[in-house]
Coordinates of C-alpha atoms and ligand atoms in Angstrom, one line a residue:
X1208 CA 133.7 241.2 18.6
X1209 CA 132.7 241.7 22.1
X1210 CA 130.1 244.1 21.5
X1211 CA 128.8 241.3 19.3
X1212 CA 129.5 238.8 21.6
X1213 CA 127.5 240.5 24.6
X1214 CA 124.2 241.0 22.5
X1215 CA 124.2 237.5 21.4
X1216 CA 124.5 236.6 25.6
X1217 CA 122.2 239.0 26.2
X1218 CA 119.5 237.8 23.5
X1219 CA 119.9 234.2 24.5
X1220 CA 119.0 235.7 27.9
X1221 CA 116.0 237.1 27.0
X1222 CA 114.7 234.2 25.0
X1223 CA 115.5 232.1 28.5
X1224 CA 113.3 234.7 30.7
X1225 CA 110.9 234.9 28.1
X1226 CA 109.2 232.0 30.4
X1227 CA 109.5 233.1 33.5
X1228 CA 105.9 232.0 34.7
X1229 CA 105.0 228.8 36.0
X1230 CA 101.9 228.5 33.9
X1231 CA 101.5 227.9 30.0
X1232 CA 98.2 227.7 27.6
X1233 CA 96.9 227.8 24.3
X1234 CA 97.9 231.3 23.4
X1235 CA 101.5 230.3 24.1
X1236 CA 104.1 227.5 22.5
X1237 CA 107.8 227.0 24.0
X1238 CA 110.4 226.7 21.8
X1239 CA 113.3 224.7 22.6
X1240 CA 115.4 227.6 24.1
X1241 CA 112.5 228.3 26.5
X1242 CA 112.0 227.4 30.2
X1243 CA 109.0 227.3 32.6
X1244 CA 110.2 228.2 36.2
X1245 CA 108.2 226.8 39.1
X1246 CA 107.3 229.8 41.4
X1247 CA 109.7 229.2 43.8
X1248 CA 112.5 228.9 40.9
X1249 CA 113.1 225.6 42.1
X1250 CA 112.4 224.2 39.1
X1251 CA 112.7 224.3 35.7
X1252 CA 111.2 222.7 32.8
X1253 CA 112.2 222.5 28.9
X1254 CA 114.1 221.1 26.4
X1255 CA 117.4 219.6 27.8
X1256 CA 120.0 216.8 26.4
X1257 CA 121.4 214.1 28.7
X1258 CA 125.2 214.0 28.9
X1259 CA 127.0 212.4 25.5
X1260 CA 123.8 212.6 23.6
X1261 CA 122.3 214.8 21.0
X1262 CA 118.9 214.4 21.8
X1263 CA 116.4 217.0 22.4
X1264 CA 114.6 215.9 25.5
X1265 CA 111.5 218.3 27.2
X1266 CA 112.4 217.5 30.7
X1267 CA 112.0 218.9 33.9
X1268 CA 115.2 219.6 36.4
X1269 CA 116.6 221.4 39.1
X1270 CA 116.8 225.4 38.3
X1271 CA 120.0 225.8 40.1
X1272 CA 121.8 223.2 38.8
X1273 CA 122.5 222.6 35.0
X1274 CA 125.3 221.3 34.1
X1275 CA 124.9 218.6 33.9
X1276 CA 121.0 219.3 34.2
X1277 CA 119.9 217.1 36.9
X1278 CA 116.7 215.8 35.1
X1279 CA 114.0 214.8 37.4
X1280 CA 111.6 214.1 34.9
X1281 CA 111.0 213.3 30.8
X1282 CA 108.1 214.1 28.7
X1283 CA 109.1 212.5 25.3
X1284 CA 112.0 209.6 27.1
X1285 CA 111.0 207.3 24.0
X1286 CA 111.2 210.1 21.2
X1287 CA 113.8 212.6 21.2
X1288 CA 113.7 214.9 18.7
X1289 CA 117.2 215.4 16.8
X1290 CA 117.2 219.0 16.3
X1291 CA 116.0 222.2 18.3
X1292 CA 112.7 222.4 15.9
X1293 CA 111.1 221.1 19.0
X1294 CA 108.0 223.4 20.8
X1295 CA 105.8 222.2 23.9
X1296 CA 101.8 223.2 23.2
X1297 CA 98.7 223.0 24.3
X1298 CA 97.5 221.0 21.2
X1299 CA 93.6 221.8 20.1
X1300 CA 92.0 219.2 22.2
X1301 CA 93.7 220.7 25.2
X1302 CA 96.4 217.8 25.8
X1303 CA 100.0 218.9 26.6
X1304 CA 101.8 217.9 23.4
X1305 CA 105.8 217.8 22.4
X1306 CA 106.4 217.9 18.8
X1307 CA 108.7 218.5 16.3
X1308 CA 109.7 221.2 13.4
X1309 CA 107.3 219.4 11.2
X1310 CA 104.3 219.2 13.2
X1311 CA 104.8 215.4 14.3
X1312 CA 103.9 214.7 17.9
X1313 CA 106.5 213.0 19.7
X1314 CA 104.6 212.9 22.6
X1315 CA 101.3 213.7 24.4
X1316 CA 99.5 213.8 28.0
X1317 CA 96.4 211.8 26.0
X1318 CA 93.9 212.4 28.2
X1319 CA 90.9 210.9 26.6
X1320 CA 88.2 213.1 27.7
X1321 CA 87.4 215.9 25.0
X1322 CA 88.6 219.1 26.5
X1323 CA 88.8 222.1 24.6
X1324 CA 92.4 223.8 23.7
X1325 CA 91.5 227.0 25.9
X1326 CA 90.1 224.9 28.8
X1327 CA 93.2 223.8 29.9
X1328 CA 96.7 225.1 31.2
X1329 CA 100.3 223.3 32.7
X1330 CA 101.4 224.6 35.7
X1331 CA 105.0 223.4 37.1
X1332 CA 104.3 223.4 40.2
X1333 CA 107.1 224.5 43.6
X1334 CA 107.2 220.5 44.6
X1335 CA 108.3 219.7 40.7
X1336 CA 105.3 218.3 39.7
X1337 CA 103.7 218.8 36.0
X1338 CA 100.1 219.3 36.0
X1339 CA 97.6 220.1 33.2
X1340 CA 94.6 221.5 34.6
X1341 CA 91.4 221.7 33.2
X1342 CA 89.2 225.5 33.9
X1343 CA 86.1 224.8 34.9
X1344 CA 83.0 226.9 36.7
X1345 CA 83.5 224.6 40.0
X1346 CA 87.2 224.6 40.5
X1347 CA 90.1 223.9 38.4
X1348 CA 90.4 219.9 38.4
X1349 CA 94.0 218.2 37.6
X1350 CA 93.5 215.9 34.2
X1351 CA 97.1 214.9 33.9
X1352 CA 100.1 215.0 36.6
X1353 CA 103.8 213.8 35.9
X1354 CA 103.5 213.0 39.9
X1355 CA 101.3 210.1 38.7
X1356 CA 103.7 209.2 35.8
X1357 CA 106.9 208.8 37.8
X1358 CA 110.1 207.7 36.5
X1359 CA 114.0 208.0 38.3
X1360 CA 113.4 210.8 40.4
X1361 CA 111.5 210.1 44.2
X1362 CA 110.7 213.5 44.8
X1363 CA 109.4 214.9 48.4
X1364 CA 106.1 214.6 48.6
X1365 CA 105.6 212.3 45.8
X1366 CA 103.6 208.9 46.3
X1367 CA 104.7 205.3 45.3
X1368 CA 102.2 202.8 45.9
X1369 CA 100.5 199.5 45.4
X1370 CA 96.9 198.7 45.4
X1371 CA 97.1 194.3 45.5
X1372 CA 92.9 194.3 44.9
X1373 CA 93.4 196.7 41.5
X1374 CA 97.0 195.4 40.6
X1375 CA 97.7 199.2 39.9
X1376 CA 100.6 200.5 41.4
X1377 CA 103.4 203.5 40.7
X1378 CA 106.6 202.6 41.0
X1379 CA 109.7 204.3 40.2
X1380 CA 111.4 203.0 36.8
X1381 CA 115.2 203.5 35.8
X1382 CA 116.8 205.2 32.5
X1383 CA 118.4 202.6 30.2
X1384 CA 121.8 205.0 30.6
X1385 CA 122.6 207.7 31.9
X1386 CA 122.7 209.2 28.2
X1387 CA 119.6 207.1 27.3
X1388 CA 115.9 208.5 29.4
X1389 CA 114.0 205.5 27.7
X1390 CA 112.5 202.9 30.1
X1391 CA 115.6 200.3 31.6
X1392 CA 115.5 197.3 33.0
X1393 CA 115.3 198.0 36.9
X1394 CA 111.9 199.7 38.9
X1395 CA 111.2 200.3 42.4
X1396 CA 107.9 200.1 44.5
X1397 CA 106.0 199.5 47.6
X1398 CA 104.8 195.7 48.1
X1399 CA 101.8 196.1 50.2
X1400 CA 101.4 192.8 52.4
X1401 CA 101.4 191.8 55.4
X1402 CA 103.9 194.2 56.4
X1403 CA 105.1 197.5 53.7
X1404 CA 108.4 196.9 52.0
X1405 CA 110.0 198.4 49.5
X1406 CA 111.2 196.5 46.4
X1407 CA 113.6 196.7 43.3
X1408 CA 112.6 194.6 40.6
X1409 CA 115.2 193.7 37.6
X1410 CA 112.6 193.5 34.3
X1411 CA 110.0 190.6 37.0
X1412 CA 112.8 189.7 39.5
X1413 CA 112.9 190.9 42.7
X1414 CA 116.8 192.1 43.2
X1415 CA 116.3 193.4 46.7
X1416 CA 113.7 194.3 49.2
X1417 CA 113.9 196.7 52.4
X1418 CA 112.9 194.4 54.9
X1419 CA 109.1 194.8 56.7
X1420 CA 108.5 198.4 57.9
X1421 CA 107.8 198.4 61.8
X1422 CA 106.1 201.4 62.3
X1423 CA 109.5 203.6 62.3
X1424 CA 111.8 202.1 59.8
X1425 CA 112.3 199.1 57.4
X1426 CA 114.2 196.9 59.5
X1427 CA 116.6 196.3 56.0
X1428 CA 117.6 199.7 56.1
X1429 CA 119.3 199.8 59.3
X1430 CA 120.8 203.6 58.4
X1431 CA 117.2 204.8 58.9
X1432 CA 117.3 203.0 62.2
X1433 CA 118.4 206.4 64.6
X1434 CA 115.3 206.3 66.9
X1435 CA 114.2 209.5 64.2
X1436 CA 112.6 208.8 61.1
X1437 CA 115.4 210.6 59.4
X1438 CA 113.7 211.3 56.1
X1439 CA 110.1 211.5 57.4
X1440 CA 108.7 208.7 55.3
X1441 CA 105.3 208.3 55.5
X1442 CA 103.8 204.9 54.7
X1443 CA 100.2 204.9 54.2
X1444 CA 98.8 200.8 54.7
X1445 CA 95.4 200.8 55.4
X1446 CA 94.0 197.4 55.5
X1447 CA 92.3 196.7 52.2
X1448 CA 95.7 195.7 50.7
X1449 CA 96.5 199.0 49.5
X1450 CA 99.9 200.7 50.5
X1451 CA 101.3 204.1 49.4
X1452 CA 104.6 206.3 50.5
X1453 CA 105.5 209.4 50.4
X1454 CA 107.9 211.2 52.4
X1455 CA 109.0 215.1 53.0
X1456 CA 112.1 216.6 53.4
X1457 CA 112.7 220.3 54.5
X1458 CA 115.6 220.5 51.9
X1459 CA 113.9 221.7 48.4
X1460 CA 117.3 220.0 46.8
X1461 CA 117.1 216.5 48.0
X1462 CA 115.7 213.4 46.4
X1463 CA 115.7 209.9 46.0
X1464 CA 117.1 208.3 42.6
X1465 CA 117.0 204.8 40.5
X1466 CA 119.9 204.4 38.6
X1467 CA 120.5 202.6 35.3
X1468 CA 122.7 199.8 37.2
X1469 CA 119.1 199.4 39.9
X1470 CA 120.6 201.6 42.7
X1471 CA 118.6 203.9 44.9
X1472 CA 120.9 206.8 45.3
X1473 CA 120.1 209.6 48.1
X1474 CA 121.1 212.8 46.2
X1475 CA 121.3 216.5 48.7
X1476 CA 123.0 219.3 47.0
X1477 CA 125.9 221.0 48.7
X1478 CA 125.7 224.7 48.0
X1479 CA 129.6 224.9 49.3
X1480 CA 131.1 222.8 47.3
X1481 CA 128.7 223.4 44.1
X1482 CA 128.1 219.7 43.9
X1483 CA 126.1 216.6 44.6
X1484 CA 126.4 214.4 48.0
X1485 CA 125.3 211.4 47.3
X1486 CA 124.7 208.1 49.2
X1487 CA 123.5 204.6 48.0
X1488 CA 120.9 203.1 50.0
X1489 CA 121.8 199.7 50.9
X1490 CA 126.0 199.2 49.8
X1491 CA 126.4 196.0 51.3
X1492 CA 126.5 192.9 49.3
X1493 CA 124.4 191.0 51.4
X1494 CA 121.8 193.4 50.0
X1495 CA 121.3 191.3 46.6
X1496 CA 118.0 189.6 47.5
X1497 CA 118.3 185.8 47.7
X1498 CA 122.1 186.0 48.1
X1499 CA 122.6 183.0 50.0
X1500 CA 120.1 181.1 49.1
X1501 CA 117.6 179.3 51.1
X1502 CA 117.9 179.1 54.9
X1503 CA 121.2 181.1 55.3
X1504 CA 122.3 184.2 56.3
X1505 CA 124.6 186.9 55.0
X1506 CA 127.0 189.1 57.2
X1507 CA 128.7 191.5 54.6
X1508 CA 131.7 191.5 56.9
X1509 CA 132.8 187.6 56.7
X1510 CA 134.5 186.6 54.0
X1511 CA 132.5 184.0 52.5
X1512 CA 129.4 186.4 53.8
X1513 CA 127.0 183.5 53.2
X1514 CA 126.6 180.3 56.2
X1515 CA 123.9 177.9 56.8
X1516 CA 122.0 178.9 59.3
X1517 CA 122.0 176.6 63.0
X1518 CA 120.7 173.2 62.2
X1519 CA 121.3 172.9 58.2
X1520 CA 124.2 172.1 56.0
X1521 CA 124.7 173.3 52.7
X1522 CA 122.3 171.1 49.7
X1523 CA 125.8 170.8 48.0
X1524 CA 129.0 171.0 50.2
X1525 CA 131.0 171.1 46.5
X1526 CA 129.2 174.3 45.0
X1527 CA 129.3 176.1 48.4
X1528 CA 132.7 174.9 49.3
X1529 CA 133.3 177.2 45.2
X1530 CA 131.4 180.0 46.8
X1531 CA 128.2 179.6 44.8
X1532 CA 125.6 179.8 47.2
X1533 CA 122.8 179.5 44.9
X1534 CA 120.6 176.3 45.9
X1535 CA 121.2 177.5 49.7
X1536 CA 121.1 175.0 52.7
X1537 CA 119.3 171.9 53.9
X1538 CA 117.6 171.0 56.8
X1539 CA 120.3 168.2 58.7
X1540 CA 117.4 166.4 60.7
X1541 CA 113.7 166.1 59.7
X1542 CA 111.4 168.2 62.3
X1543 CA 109.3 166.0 64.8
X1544 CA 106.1 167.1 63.2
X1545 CA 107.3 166.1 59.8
X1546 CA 108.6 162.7 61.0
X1547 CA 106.4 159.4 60.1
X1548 CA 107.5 157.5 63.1
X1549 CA 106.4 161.2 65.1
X1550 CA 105.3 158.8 68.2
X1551 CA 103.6 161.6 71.0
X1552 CA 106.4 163.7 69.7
X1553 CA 108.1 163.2 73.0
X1554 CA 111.5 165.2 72.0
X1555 CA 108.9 168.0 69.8
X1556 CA 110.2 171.1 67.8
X1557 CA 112.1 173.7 69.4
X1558 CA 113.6 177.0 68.3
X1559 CA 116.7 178.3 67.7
X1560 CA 117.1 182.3 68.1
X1561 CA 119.2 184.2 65.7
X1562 CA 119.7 187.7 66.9
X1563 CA 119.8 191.5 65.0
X1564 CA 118.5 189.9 61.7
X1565 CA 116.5 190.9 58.7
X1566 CA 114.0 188.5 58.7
X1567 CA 113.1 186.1 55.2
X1568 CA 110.7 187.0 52.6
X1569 CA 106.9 186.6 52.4
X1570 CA 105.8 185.9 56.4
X1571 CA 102.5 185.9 57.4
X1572 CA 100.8 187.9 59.9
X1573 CA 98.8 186.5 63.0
X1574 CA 97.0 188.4 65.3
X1575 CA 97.9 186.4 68.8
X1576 CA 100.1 187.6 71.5
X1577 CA 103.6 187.4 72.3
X1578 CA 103.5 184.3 73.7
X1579 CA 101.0 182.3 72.4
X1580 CA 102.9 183.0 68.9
X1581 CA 105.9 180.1 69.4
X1582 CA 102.6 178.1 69.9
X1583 CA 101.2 178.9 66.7
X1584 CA 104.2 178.4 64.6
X1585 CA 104.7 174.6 66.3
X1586 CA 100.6 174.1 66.0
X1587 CA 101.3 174.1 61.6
X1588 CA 104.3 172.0 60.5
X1589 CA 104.6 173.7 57.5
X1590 CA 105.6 176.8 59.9
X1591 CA 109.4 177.3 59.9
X1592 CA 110.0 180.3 62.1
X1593 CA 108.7 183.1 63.5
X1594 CA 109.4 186.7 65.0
X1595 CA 108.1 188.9 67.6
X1596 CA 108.2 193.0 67.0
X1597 CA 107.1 195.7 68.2
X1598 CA 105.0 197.4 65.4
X1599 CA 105.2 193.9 63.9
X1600 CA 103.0 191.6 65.9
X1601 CA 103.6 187.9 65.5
X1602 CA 105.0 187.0 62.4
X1603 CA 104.9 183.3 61.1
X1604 CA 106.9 181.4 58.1
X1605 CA 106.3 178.9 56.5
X1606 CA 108.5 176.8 54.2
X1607 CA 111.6 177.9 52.4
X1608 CA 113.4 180.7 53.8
X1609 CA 114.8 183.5 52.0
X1610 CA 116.8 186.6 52.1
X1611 CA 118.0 186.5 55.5
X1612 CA 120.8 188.9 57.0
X1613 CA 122.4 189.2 60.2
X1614 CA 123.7 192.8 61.0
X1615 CA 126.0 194.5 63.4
X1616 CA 123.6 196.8 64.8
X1617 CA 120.3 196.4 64.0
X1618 CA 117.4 193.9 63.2
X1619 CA 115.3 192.2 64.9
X1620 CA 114.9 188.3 66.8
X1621 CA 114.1 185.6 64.2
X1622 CA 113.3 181.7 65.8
X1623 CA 114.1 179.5 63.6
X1624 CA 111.9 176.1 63.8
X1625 CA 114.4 172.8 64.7
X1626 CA 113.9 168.9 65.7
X1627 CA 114.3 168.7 69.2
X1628 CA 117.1 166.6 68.8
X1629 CA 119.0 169.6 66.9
X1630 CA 118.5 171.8 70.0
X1631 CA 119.6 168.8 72.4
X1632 CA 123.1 168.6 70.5
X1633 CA 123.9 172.1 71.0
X1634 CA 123.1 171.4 74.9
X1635 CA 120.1 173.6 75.0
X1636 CA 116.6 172.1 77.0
X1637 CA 113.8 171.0 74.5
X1638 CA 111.8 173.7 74.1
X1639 CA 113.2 176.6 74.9
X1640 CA 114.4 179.1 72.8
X1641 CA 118.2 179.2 72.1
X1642 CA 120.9 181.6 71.5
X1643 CA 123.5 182.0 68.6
Ligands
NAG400 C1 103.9 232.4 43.6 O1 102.5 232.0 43.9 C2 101.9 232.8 44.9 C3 100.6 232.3 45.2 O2 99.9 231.9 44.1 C4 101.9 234.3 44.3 O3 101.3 235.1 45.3 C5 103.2 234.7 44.0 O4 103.2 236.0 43.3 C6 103.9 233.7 43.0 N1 105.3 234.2 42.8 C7 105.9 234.2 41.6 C8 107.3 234.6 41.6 O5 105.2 233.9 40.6
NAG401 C1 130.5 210.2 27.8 O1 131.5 209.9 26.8 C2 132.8 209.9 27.2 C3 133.7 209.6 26.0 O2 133.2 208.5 25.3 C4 133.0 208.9 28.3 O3 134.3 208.9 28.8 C5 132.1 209.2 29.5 O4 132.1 208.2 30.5 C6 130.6 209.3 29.0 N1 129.8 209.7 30.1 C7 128.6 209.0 30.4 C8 127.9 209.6 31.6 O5 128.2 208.1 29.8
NAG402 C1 115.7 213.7 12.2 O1 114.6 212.8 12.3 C2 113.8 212.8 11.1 C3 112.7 211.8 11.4 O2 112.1 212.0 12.7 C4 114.6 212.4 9.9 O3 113.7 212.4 8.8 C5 115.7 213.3 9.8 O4 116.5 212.9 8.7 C6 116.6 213.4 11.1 N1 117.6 214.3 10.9 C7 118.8 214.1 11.3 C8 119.8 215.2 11.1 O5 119.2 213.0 11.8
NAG403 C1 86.9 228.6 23.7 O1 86.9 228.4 22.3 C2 85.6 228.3 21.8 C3 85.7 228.0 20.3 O2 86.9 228.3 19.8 C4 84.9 229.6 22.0 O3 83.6 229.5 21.5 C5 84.9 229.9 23.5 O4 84.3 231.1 23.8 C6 86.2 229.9 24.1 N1 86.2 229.9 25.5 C7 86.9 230.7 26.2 C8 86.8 230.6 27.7 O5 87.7 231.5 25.8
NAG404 C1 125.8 177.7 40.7 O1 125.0 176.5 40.9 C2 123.8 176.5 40.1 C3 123.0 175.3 40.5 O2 123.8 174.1 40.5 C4 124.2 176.5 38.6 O3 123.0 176.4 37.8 C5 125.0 177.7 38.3 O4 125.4 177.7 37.0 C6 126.2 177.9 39.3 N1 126.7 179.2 39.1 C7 128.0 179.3 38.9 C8 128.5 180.7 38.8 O5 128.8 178.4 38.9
NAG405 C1 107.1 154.4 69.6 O1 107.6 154.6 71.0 C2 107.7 153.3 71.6 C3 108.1 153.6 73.1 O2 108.8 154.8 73.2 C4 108.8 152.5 70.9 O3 108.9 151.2 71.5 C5 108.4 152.3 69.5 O4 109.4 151.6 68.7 C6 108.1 153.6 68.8 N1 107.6 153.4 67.4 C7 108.2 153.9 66.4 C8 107.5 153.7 65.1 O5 109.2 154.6 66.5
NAG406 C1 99.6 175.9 58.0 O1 100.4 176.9 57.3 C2 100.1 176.9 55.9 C3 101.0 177.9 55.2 O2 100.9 179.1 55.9 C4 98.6 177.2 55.6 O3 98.4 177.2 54.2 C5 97.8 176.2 56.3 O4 96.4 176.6 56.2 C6 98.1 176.1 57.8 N1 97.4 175.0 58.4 C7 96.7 175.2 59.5 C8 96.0 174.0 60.1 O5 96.6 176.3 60.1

């Protein structure tokens, strides 16, 4: 029984190695029980099912780790097959193909232009990338790359990114369940302008956003905010309304994730403890976008977290009074500008100052300097705050404002447009800019 035992191990083992190259073509077909290793053995990629399901799944996850198999990647996430009949090919027009026992494709790279079976290859590359390349006299040239196809997984050196002129982007899309690889509810991307941020959308809502990125760090994220750019993102913005991000990380086992419920989860492995550390990106929550509603704040410590901000009053003292912040906060007293009796505007708009905040959705950028930008804000009555920041530049609003938070730590200054007559109440001179 042992001696039986050991040759079945040892078979299984051979069928595993079988694979041990990172590069398959034409001449070759993987069966379910076989692998491609990336050259580093970092990763692997094959057939794989996720936990409490029976579903045979080509996939691409961490070598090391694999149980569970920590899948970075899925070829056929809408078609699993329900048996181990499944083999990954090179199908005759040279597209990467996954189909079943009886010949049906469950899925395909489809790249449209006619290649020829034995002009292409895949290759899983050391960064976990999937490429199919196509053999030609001046240079192999990528045709297909699951880089450009992302899904759960932010790997190191991968790029999201958002082109506003094209409407294309790449965002990062969720699992419906942890057992369940097809598309779910929640993605996450790069909105482009004026300033980078990073989104998560629930199907078209936005559910939260990082905050504008000041040259170092989003200034939502205040764990990134340690003077080092602790992940060593790179955000690419050049100025045709384009923005793309990428970042590295020295530690081949560390990735960003989008779970099923819409959180972005830092993953690391610990090789001591044989297990996952992992870390949610923004816990608080103050971090569901629009919380509070319009014109308040959220601290995550208070208990209620959501308060008007200086100078308005709840649109309906009942529903906030019951803790549902929804319809957010009024203005108490018109602004001068706004006023029909405005007669040389003798008292004016002022501004209040809220300090270590992440500023609203949506500003605007204008390209004046630190002090003529109060000036601009109070020149437009439709302007209802504005910021300073280094990497920022002046930053106008106009408006409703939204998503506003007030941290321990971090953020920046956010003036918050008043009537003159607010300011006076609270003792400070017409004007000037105030303190909370
Ligand atoms: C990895 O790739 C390098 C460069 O192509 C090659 O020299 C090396 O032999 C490869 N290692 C393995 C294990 O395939
Ligand atoms: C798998 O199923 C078991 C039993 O139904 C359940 O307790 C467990 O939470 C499930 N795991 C996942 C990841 O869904
Ligand atoms: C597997 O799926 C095929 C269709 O794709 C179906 O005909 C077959 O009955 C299924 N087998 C099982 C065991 O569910
Ligand atoms: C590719 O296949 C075609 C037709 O099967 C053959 O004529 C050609 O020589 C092959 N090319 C290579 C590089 O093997
Ligand atoms: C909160 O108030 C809004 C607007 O009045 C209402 O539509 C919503 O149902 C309320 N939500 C709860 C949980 O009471
Ligand atoms: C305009 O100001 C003058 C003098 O300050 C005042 O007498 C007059 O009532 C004001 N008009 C309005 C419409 O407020
Ligand atoms: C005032 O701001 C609004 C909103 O940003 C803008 O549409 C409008 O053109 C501005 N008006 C002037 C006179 O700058």
């Amino acid at each position: 029984m042992a001696r039986f035992l050991l040759i079945v191990t040892l078979s299984f083992f051979s069928l595993r190695l079988c694979f041990a190259g990172d590069v398959f073509s034409f001449s070759s077909e993987l069966k379910d029980s076989e692998t491609l290793v990336s050259n580093r053995s970092t990763f692997r990629f094959g057939f794989f099912s996720p936990v409490n399901s029976t579903g045979r799944y080509a996939g691409i996850w961490f070598n090391k780790i694999s149980t569970p198999p920590a899948v970075v990647w899925v070829a056929n996430r809408d078609s699993p097959i329900n048996d181990s009949s499944g083999v990954i090919v090179i199908s005759k027009d040279g597209n990467l193909v996954i189909q079943d026992g009886h010949g049906r494709v469950h899925w395909s790279t489809y790249v449209s232009q006619p290649v020829a079976a034995n002009t292409t290859y895949a290759r899983l590359l050391n960064t976990g990338n999937l490429v199919l390349q196509g053999i030609s006299n001046s240079g192999d040239k990528i045709l297909w790359e699951s880089f450009q196809n992302p899904q759960n997984a932010f790997l190191p050196t991968m790029i999201v990114s958002t082109d506003s002129k094209t409407g294309r982007s790449l965002k990062l899309g969720s699992w419906k369940t942890r057992s369940d690889p097809s598309p779910g509810r929640y993605s996450a991307g790069v909105i482009p302008l004026p300033f980078p941020e990073l989104a998560i959308w629930k199907d078209d809502l936005m559910v939260w956003r990082s905050g504008p990125w000041n040259g170092q760090y989003f200034i939502g994220l205040p764990e990134m905010n340690f003077g080092v750019n602790l992940y060593e993102f790179t955000l690419d913005n050049n100025n045709q309304g384009s923005v793309s991000m990428s970042y590295t990380n020295h530690d081949a086992l560390f990735h960003f994730f989008l779970d099923s419920e819409g959180y972005v989860v830092e993953k690391h492995w610990n090789e001591g403890k044989q297990e996952w550390m992992t870390g949610i990106l923004f816990p608080s929550n103050c971090d569901i976008y629009g919380k509070c509603g319009q014109f308040a704040s959220c601290q995550s410590r208070l208990d209620p977290p959501c308060k008007c901000i200086r100078g308005f009053e709840p649109r309906s003292h009942a529903e906030w009074s019951r803790g549902n912040w929804t319809r957010g906060c009024v203005r108490k007293k018109p602004l001068q500008c706004e006023r029909r009796d405005n007669n040389g505007s003798r008292e004016g708009d002022g501004f209040v100052r809220l300090i270590k905040m992440k500023v609203p959705n949506n500003p605007q950028r204008y390209k004046v300097s630190e002090q003529d930008c109060p000036e601009s804000c109070l020149k437009n009555c439709s302007c209802t705050a504005y910021t300073y920041g280094q990497g920022m530049g002046c930053l106008l609003w106009s408006g409703n404002l939204i998503d506003m938070q007030q941290y321990l730590g971090s953020g920046v200054p956010l003036y918050i447009r008043l009537a003159g007559s607010e300011l006076s109440k609270y003792q400070y001179p017409h004007f000037h800019k105030t303190t909370v």
